[in-house]
Coordinates of C-alpha atoms and ligand atoms in Angstrom, one line a residue:
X890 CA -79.2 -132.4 -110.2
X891 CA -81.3 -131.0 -107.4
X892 CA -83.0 -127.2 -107.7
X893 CA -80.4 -125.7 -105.3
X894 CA -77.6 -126.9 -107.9
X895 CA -79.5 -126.2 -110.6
X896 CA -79.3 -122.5 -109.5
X897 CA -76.1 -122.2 -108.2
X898 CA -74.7 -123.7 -111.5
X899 CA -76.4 -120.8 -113.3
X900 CA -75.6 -118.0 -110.7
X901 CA -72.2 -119.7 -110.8
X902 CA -71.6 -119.7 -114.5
X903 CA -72.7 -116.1 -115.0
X904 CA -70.1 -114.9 -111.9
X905 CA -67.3 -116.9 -113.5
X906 CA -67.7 -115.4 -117.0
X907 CA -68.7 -111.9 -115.7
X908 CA -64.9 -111.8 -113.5
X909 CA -63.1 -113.7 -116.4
X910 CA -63.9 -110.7 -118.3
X911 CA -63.6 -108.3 -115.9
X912 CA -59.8 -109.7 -115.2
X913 CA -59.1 -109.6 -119.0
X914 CA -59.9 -105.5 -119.3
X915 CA -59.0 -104.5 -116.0
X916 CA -56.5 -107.5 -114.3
X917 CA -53.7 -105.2 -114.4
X918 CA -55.1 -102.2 -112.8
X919 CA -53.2 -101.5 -109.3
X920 CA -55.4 -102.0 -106.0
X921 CA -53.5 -100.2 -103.5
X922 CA -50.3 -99.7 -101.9
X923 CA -48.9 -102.2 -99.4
X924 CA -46.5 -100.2 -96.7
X925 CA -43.5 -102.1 -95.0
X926 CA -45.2 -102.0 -91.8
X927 CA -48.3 -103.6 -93.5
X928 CA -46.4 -106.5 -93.7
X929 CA -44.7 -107.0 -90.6
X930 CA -48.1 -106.2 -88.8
X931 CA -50.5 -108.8 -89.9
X932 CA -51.7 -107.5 -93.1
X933 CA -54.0 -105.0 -92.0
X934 CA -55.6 -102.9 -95.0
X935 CA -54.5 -104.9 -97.7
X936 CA -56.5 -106.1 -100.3
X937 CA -55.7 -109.4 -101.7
X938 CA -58.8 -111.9 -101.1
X939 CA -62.2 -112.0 -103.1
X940 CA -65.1 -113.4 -100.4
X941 CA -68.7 -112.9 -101.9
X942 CA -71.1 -113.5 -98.9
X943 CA -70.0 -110.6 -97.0
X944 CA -68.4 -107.1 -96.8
X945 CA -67.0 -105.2 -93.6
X946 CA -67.1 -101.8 -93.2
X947 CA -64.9 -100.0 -90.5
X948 CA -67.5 -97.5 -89.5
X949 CA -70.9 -99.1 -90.6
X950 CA -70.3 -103.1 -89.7
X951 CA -71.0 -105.9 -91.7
X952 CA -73.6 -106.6 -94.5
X953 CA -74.4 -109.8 -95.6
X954 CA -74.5 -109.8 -99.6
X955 CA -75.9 -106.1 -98.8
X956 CA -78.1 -106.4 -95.8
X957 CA -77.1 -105.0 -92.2
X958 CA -78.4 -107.1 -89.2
X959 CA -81.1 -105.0 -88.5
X960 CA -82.5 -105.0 -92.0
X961 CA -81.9 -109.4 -92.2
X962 CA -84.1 -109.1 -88.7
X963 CA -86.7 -106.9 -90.4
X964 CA -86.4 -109.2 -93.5
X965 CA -85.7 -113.1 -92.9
X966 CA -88.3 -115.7 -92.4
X967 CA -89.0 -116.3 -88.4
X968 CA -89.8 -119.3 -86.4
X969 CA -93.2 -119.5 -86.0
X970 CA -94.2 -117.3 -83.4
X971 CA -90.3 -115.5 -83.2
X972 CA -89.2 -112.6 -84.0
X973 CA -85.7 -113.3 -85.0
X974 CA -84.2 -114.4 -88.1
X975 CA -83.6 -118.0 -88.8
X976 CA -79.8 -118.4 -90.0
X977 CA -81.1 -120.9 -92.8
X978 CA -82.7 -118.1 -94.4
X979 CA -79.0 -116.5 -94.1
X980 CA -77.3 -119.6 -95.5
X981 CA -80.0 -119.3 -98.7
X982 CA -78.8 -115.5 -99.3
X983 CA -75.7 -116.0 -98.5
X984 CA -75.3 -118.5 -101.3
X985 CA -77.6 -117.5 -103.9
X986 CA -77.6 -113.5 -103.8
X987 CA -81.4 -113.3 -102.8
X988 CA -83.5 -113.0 -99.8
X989 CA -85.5 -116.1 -99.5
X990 CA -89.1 -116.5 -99.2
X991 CA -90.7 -118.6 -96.2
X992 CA -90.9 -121.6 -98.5
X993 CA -87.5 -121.2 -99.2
X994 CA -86.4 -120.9 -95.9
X995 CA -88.8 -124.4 -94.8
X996 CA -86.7 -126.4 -97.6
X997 CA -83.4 -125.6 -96.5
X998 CA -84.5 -126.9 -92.8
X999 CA -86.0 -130.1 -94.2
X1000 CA -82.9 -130.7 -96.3
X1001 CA -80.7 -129.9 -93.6
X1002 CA -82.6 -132.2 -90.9
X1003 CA -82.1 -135.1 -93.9
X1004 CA -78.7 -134.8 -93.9
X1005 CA -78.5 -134.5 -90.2
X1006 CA -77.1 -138.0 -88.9
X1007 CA -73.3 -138.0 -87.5
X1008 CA -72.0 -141.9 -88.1
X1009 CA -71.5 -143.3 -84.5
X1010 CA -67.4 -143.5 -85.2
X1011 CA -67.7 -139.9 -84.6
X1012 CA -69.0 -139.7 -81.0
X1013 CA -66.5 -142.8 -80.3
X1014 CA -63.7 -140.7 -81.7
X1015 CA -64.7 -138.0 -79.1
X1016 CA -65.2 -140.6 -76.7
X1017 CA -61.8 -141.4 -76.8
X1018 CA -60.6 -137.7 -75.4
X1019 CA -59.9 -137.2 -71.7
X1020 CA -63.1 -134.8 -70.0
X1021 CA -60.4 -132.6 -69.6
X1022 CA -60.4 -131.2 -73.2
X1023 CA -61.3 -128.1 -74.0
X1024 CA -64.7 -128.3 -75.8
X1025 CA -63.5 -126.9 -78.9
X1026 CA -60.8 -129.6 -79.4
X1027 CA -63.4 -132.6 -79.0
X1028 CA -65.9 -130.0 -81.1
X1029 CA -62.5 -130.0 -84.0
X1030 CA -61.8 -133.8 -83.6
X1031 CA -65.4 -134.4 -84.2
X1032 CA -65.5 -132.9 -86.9
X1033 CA -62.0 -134.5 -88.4
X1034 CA -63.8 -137.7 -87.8
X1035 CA -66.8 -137.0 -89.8
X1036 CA -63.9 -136.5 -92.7
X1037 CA -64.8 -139.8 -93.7
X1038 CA -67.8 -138.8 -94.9
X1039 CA -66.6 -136.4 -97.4
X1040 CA -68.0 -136.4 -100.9
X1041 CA -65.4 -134.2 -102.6
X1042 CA -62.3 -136.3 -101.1
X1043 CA -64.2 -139.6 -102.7
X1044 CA -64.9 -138.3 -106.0
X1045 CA -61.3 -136.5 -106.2
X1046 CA -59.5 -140.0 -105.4
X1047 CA -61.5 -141.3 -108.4
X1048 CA -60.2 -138.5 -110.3
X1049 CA -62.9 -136.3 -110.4
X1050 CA -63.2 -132.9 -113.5
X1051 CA -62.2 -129.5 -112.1
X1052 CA -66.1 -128.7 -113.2
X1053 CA -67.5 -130.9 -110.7
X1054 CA -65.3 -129.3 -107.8
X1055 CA -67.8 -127.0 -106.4
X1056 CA -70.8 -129.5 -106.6
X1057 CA -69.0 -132.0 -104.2
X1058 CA -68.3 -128.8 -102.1
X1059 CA -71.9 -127.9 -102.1
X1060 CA -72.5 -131.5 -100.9
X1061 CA -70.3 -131.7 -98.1
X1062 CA -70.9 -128.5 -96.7
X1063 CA -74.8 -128.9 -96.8
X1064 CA -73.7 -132.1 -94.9
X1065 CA -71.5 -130.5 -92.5
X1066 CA -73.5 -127.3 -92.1
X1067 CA -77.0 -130.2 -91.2
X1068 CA -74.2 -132.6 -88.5
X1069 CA -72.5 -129.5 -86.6
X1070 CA -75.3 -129.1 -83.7
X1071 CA -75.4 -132.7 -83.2
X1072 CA -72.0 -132.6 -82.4
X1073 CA -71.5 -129.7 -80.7
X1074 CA -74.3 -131.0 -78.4
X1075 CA -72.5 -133.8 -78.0
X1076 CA -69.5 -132.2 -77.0
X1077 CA -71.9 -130.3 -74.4
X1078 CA -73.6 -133.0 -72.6
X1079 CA -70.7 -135.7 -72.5
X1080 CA -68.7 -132.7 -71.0
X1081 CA -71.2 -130.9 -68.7
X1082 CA -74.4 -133.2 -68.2
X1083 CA -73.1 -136.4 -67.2
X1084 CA -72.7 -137.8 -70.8
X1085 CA -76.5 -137.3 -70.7
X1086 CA -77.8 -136.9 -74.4
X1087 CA -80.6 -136.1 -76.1
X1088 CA -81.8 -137.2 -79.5
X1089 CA -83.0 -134.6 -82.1
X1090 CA -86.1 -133.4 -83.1
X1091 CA -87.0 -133.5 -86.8
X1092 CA -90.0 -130.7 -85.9
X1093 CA -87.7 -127.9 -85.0
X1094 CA -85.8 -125.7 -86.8
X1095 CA -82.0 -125.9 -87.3
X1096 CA -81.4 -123.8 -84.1
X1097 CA -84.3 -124.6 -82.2
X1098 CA -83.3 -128.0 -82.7
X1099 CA -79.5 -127.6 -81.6
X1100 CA -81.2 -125.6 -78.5
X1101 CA -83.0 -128.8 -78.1
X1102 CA -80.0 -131.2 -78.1
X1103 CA -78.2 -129.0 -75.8
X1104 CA -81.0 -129.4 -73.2
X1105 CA -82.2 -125.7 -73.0
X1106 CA -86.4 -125.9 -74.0
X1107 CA -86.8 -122.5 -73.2
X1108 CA -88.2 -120.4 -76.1
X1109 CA -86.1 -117.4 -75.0
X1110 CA -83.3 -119.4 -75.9
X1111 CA -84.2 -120.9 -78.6
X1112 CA -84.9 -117.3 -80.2
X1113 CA -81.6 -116.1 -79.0
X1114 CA -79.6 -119.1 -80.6
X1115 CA -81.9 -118.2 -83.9
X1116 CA -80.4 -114.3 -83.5
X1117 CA -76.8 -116.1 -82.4
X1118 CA -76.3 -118.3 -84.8
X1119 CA -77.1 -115.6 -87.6
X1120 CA -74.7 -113.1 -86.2
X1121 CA -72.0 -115.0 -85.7
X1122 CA -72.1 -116.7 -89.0
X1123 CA -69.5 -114.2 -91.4
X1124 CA -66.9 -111.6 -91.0
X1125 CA -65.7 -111.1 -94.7
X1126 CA -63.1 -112.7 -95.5
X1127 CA -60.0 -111.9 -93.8
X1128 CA -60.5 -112.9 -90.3
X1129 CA -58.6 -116.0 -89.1
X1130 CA -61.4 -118.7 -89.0
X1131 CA -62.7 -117.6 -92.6
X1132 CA -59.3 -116.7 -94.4
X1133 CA -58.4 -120.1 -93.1
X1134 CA -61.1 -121.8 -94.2
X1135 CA -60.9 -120.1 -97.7
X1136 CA -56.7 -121.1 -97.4
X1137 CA -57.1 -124.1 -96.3
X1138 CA -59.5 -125.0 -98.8
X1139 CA -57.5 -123.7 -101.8
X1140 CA -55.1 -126.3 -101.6
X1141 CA -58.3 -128.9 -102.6
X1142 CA -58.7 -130.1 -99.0
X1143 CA -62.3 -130.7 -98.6
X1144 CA -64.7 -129.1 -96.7
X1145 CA -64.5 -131.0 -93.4
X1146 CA -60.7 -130.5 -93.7
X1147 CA -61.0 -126.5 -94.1
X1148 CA -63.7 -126.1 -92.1
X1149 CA -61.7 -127.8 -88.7
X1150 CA -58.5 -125.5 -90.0
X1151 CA -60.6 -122.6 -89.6
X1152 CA -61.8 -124.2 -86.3
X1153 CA -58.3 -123.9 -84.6
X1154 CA -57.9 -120.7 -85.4
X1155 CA -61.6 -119.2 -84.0
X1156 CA -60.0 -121.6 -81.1
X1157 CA -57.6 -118.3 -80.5
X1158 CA -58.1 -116.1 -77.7
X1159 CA -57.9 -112.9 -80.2
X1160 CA -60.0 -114.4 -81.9
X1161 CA -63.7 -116.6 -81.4
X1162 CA -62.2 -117.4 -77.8
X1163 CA -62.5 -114.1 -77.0
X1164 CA -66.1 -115.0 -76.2
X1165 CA -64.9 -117.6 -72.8
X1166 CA -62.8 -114.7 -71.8
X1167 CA -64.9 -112.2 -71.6
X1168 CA -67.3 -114.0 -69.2
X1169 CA -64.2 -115.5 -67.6
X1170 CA -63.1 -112.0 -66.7
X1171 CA -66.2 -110.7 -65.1
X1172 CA -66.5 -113.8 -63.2
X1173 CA -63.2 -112.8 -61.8
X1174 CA -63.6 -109.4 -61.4
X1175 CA -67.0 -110.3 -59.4
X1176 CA -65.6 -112.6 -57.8
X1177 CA -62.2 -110.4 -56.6
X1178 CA -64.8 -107.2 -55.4
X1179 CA -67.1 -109.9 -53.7
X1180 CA -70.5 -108.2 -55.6
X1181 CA -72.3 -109.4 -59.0
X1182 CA -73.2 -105.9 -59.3
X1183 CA -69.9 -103.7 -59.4
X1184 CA -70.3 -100.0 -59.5
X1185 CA -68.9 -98.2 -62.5
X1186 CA -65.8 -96.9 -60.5
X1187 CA -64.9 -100.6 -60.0
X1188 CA -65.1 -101.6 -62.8
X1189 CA -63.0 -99.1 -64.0
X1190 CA -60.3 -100.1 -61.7
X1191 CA -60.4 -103.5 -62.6
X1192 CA -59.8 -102.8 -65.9
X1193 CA -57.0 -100.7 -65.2
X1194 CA -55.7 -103.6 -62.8
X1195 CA -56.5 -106.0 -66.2
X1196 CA -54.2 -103.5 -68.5
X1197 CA -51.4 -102.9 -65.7
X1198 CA -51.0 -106.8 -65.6
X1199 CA -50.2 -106.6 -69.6
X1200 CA -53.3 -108.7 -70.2
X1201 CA -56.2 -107.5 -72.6
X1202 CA -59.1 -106.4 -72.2
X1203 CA -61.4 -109.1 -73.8
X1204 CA -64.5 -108.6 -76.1
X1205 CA -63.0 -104.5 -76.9
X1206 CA -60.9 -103.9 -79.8
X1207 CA -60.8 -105.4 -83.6
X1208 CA -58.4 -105.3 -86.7
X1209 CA -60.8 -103.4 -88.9
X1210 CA -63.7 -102.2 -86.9
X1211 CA -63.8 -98.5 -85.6
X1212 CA -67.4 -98.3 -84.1
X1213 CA -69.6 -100.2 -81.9
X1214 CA -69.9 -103.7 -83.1
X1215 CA -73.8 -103.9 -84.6
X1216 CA -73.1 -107.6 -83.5
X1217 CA -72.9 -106.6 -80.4
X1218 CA -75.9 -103.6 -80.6
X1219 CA -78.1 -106.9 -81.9
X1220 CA -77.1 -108.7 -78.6
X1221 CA -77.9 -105.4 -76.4
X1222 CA -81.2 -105.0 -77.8
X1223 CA -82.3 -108.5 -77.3
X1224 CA -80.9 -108.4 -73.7
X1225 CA -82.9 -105.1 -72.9
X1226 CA -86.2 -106.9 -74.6
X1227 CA -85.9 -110.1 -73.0
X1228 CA -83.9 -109.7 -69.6
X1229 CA -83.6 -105.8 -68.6
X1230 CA -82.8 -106.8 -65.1
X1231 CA -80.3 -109.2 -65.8
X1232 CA -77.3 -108.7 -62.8
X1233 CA -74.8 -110.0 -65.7
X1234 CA -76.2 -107.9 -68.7
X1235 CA -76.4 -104.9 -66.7
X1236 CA -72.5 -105.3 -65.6
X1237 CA -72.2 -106.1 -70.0
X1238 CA -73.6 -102.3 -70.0
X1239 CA -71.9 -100.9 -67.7
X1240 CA -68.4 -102.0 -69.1
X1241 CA -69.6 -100.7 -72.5
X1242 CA -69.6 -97.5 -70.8
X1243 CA -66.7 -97.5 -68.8
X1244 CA -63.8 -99.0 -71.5
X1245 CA -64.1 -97.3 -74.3
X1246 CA -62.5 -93.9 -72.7
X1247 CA -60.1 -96.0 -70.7
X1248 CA -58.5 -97.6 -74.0
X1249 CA -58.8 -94.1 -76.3
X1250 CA -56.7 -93.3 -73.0
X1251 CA -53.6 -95.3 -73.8
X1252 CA -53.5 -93.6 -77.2
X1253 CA -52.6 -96.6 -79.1
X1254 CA -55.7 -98.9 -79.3
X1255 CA -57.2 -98.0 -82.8
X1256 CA -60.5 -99.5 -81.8
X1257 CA -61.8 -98.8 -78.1
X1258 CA -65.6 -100.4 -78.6
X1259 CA -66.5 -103.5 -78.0
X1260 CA -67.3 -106.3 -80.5
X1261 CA -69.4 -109.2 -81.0
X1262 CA -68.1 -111.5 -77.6
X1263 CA -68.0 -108.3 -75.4
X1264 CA -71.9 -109.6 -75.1
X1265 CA -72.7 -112.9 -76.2
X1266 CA -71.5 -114.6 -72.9
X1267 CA -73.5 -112.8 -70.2
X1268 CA -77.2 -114.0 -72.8
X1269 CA -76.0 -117.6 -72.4
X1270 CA -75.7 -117.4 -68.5
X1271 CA -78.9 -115.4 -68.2
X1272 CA -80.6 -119.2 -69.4
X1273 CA -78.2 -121.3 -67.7
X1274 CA -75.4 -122.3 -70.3
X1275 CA -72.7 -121.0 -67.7
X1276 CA -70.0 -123.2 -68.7
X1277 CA -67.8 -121.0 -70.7
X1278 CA -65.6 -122.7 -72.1
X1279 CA -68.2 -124.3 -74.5
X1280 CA -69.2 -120.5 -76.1
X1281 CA -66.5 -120.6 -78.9
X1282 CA -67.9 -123.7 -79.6
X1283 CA -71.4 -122.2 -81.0
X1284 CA -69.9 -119.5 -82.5
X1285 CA -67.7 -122.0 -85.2
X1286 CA -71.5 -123.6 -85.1
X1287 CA -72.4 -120.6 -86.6
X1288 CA -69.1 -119.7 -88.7
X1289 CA -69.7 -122.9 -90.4
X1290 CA -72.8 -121.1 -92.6
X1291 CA -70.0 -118.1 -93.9
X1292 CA -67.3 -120.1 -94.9
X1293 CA -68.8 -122.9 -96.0
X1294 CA -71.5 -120.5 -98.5
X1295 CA -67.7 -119.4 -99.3
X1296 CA -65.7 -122.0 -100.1
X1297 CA -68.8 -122.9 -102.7
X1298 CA -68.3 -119.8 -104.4
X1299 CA -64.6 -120.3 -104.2
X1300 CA -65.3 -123.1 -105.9
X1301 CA -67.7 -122.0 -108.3
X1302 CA -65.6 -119.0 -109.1
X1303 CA -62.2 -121.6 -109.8
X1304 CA -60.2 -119.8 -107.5
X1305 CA -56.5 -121.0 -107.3
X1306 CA -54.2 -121.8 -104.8
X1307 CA -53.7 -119.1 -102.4
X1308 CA -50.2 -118.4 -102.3
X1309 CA -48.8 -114.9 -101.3
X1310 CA -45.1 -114.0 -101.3
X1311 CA -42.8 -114.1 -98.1
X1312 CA -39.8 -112.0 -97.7
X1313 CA -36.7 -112.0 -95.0
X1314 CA -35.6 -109.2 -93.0
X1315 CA -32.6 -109.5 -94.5
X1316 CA -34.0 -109.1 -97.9
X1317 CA -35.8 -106.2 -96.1
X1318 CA -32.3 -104.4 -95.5
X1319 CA -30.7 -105.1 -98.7
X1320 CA -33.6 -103.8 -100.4
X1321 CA -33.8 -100.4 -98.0
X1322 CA -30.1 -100.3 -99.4
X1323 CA -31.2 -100.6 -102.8
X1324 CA -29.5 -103.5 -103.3
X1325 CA -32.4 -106.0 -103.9
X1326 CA -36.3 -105.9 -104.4
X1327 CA -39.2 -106.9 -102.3
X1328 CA -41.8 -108.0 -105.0
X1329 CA -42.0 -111.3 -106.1
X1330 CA -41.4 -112.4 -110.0
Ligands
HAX310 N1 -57.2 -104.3 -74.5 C1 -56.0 -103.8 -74.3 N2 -55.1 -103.5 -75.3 C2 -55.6 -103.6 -76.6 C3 -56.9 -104.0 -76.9 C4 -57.7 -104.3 -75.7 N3 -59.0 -104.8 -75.9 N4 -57.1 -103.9 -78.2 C5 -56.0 -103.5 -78.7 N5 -55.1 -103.3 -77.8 C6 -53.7 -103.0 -77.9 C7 -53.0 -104.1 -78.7 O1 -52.6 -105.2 -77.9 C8 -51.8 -103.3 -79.3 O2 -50.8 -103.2 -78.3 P1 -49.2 -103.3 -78.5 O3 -49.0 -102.2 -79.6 O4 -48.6 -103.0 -77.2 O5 -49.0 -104.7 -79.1 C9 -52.3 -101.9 -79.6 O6 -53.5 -101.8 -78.7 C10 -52.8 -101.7 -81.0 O7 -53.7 -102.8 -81.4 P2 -54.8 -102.5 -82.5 O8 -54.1 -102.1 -83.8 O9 -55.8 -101.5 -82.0 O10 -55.5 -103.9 -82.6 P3 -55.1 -105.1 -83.5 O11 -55.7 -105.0 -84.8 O12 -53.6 -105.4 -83.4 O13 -55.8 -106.3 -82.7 C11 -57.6 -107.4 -81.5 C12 -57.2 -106.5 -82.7 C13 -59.0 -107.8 -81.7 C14 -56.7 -108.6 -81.6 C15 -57.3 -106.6 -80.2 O14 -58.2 -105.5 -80.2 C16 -57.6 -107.4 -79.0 O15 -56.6 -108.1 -78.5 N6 -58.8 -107.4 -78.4 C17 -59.1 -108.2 -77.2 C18 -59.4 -109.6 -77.6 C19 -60.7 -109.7 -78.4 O16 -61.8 -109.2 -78.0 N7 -60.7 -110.4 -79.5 C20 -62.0 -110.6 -80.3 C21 -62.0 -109.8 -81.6 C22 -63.2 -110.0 -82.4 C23 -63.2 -111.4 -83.0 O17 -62.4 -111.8 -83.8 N8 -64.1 -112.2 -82.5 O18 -64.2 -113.5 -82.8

């Protein structure tokens, strides 16, 4: 058994015993109340999943295992010569509970880059798709193809011990985690450079690397997919690409089975699509007022225009957030260090200023700020990645580190199958009646 399983079998052991005992003193105390229109609306506010590598708060943002962005930029290993956070680093705490040192953060490249190659039935397999497809369905198919590879679907055909389930996990997710960029580059340059590719380089780190493959050497862009692909990497648990993921994964599908379930859903645009639309809509909006520089009273109009026509306004609003996104104060800051004059970031700013009282106006949007893909879009263009439709396509990049570090501790924790109870509106009226109950046996 290699060191990293070595310590996640110990971490893992002590967690299991310490909630086993925790559920047998305190597994019937009550968490909270669930409302009726908790239940017809999407589940917002109740309590009911256990995710370790992250924690969302409504007013402060997330914290991975503890830490806020700013304090995993102030305290993650850099790239030589960076200043941004390298999401291995992320991957390490997110998995063991502690920050890692430099050396830590080196291993988990090298072991990553070794696990790196993508079998060439993969790139056939998105071969097949017409150039039509949206680059997150080749990005999915990819990685239903690489399926084949799995570790925990071999050992569980041979009949493997419910023990073992989390260190088959821990393999294919490693594997998975090490394969994504190369396909998602794929996906970019057969789509938008002419089937053009380019071959990895074993030197660079896991998003320098995936910079590399894309075809963007810049360093600036290298740094920003390093601060990208850390930010975008967990939610907590209850989002659609994770609590899929976790879902997904409880049934015993393997990793590369959960992981493309989680995939569709990020595909949604309330969800990781959000990030296309955003830069979809300014392109519009410049495009209808014939400037790249609208004044704040346009922009105002437009989104009035954008709300009148019962559409959304993309990149503002989220299910438990009630401040500025820090995802999206991360982005910001790096856009006013690197690119102050930035056209496109500067219209990003000037949005930022001009929604939020527009949606507390309507009195029914709970959250009027703007979250993580309010921002991401208008960095990408400022380098030259202008094709939008590829952007959800890094982000599940990127989600891949959160719910894969989960569905280990899933794993190592033996969670069960995730099964909540359903009710009928009809049971819904006989119970209002009094002539039934809602609660399952
Ligand atoms: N523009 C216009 N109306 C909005 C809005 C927005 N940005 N955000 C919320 N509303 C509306 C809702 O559509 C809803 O209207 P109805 O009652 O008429 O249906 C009402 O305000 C109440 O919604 P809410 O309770 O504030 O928000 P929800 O928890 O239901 O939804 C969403 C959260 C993120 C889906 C929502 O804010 C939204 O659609 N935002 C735009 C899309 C977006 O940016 N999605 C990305 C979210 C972050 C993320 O997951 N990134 O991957």
């Amino acid at each position: 058994m290699g060191s990293y399983k070595e310590k996640l079998k110990e971490k893992g052991d002590a967690a299991a015993a310490e909630v086993k005992s925790l559920l047998k003193e305190h597994g019937n105390k009550v968490i909270g109340e669930v409302s009726l229109s908790q239940v017809y609306q999407g589940m917002r506010g109740i309590t009911g999943l256990v995710t370790e590598t992250s924690l969302l708060d409504s007013q402060e943002g997330i914290r991975f295992r503890g830490y806020s962005i700013p304090e995993l930029q102030a305290k993650l290993p850099k790239a030589k010569g960076g200043s941004e956070p390298l999401p291995e680093g992320l991957f390490y705490l997110m998995l063991f509970n502690e920050l890692p040192t430099e050396e830590d953060m080196n291993e988990m490249t090298a072991k990553w880059q070794r696990r790196s190659h993508v079998p060439t039935h993969v790139f056939n397999t998105i071969d097949a798709l017409p150039l039509s497809t949206h680059p997150m369905t080749m990005f999915v198919v990819g990685v239903m193809a690489l399926q084949t590879e799995s570790n925990f679907a071999k050992e569980y055909s041979k009949g493997m011990n419910k023990k073992d389930y989390w260190e088959h996990t821990f393999d294919d997710a490693m594997d998975l985690i090490a394969r994504l960029p190369r396909i998602a580059a794929y996906v970019y340059r057969r789509k938008y450079k002419n089937n053009e590719h380019i071959q990895p380089n074993g030197l660079l780190d896991w998003s320098g690397n995936f910079a590399h493959m894309l075809g963007y050497q810049d360093e600036g862009f290298k740094e920003l997919m390093r601060l990208y692909m850390t930010i975008h990497a967990d939610h907590e648990g209850g989002n659609v690409s994770a609590h899929t993921t976790h879902l997904v994964g409880s049934a015993l599908s393997d990793p590369y089975l959960s992981f493309a379930a989680g995939m569709n859903g990020l595909a949604g645009p309330l969800h990781g699509l959000a990030n296309q639309e955003v830069i979809k809509w300014i392109f519009e909006m410049q495009e209808s007022l014939g400037t790249d520089r609208p004044s704040k009273e346009q922009i105002a109009q437009y989104v009035q225009d954008t709300l009148s026509s019962g559409k959304v306004v993309p990149g503002y609003g989220h299910a438990v957030l009630r401040k500025t996104d820090p995802r999206f104060e991360a982005q910001m800051e790096f856009g006013k260090k690197h690119m102050p004059d930035d056209a496109l970031c500067q219209t990003v700013w000037n949005i930022y200023e001009t929604v939020p009282p527009i949606l507390q106006s309507l009195g029914k949007v709970k959250n009027p700020w703007p979250n993580v893909d309010a921002h991401s879009g208008a960095l990408l263009v400022h380098y030259g990645l202008k094709e939008y439709e590829f952007y959800t396509v890094m982000f599940g990049v990127s989600r891949a580190l959160g719910v894969m570090a989960s569905l280990i501790w899933d794993r190592l924790l033996g969670f069960p199958l995730e099964r909540p109870k359903s009710i009928t509106t009809e049971l819904v009226k006989r119970w209002l009646k009094g002539e039934d109950q809602v609660w399952g046996d």
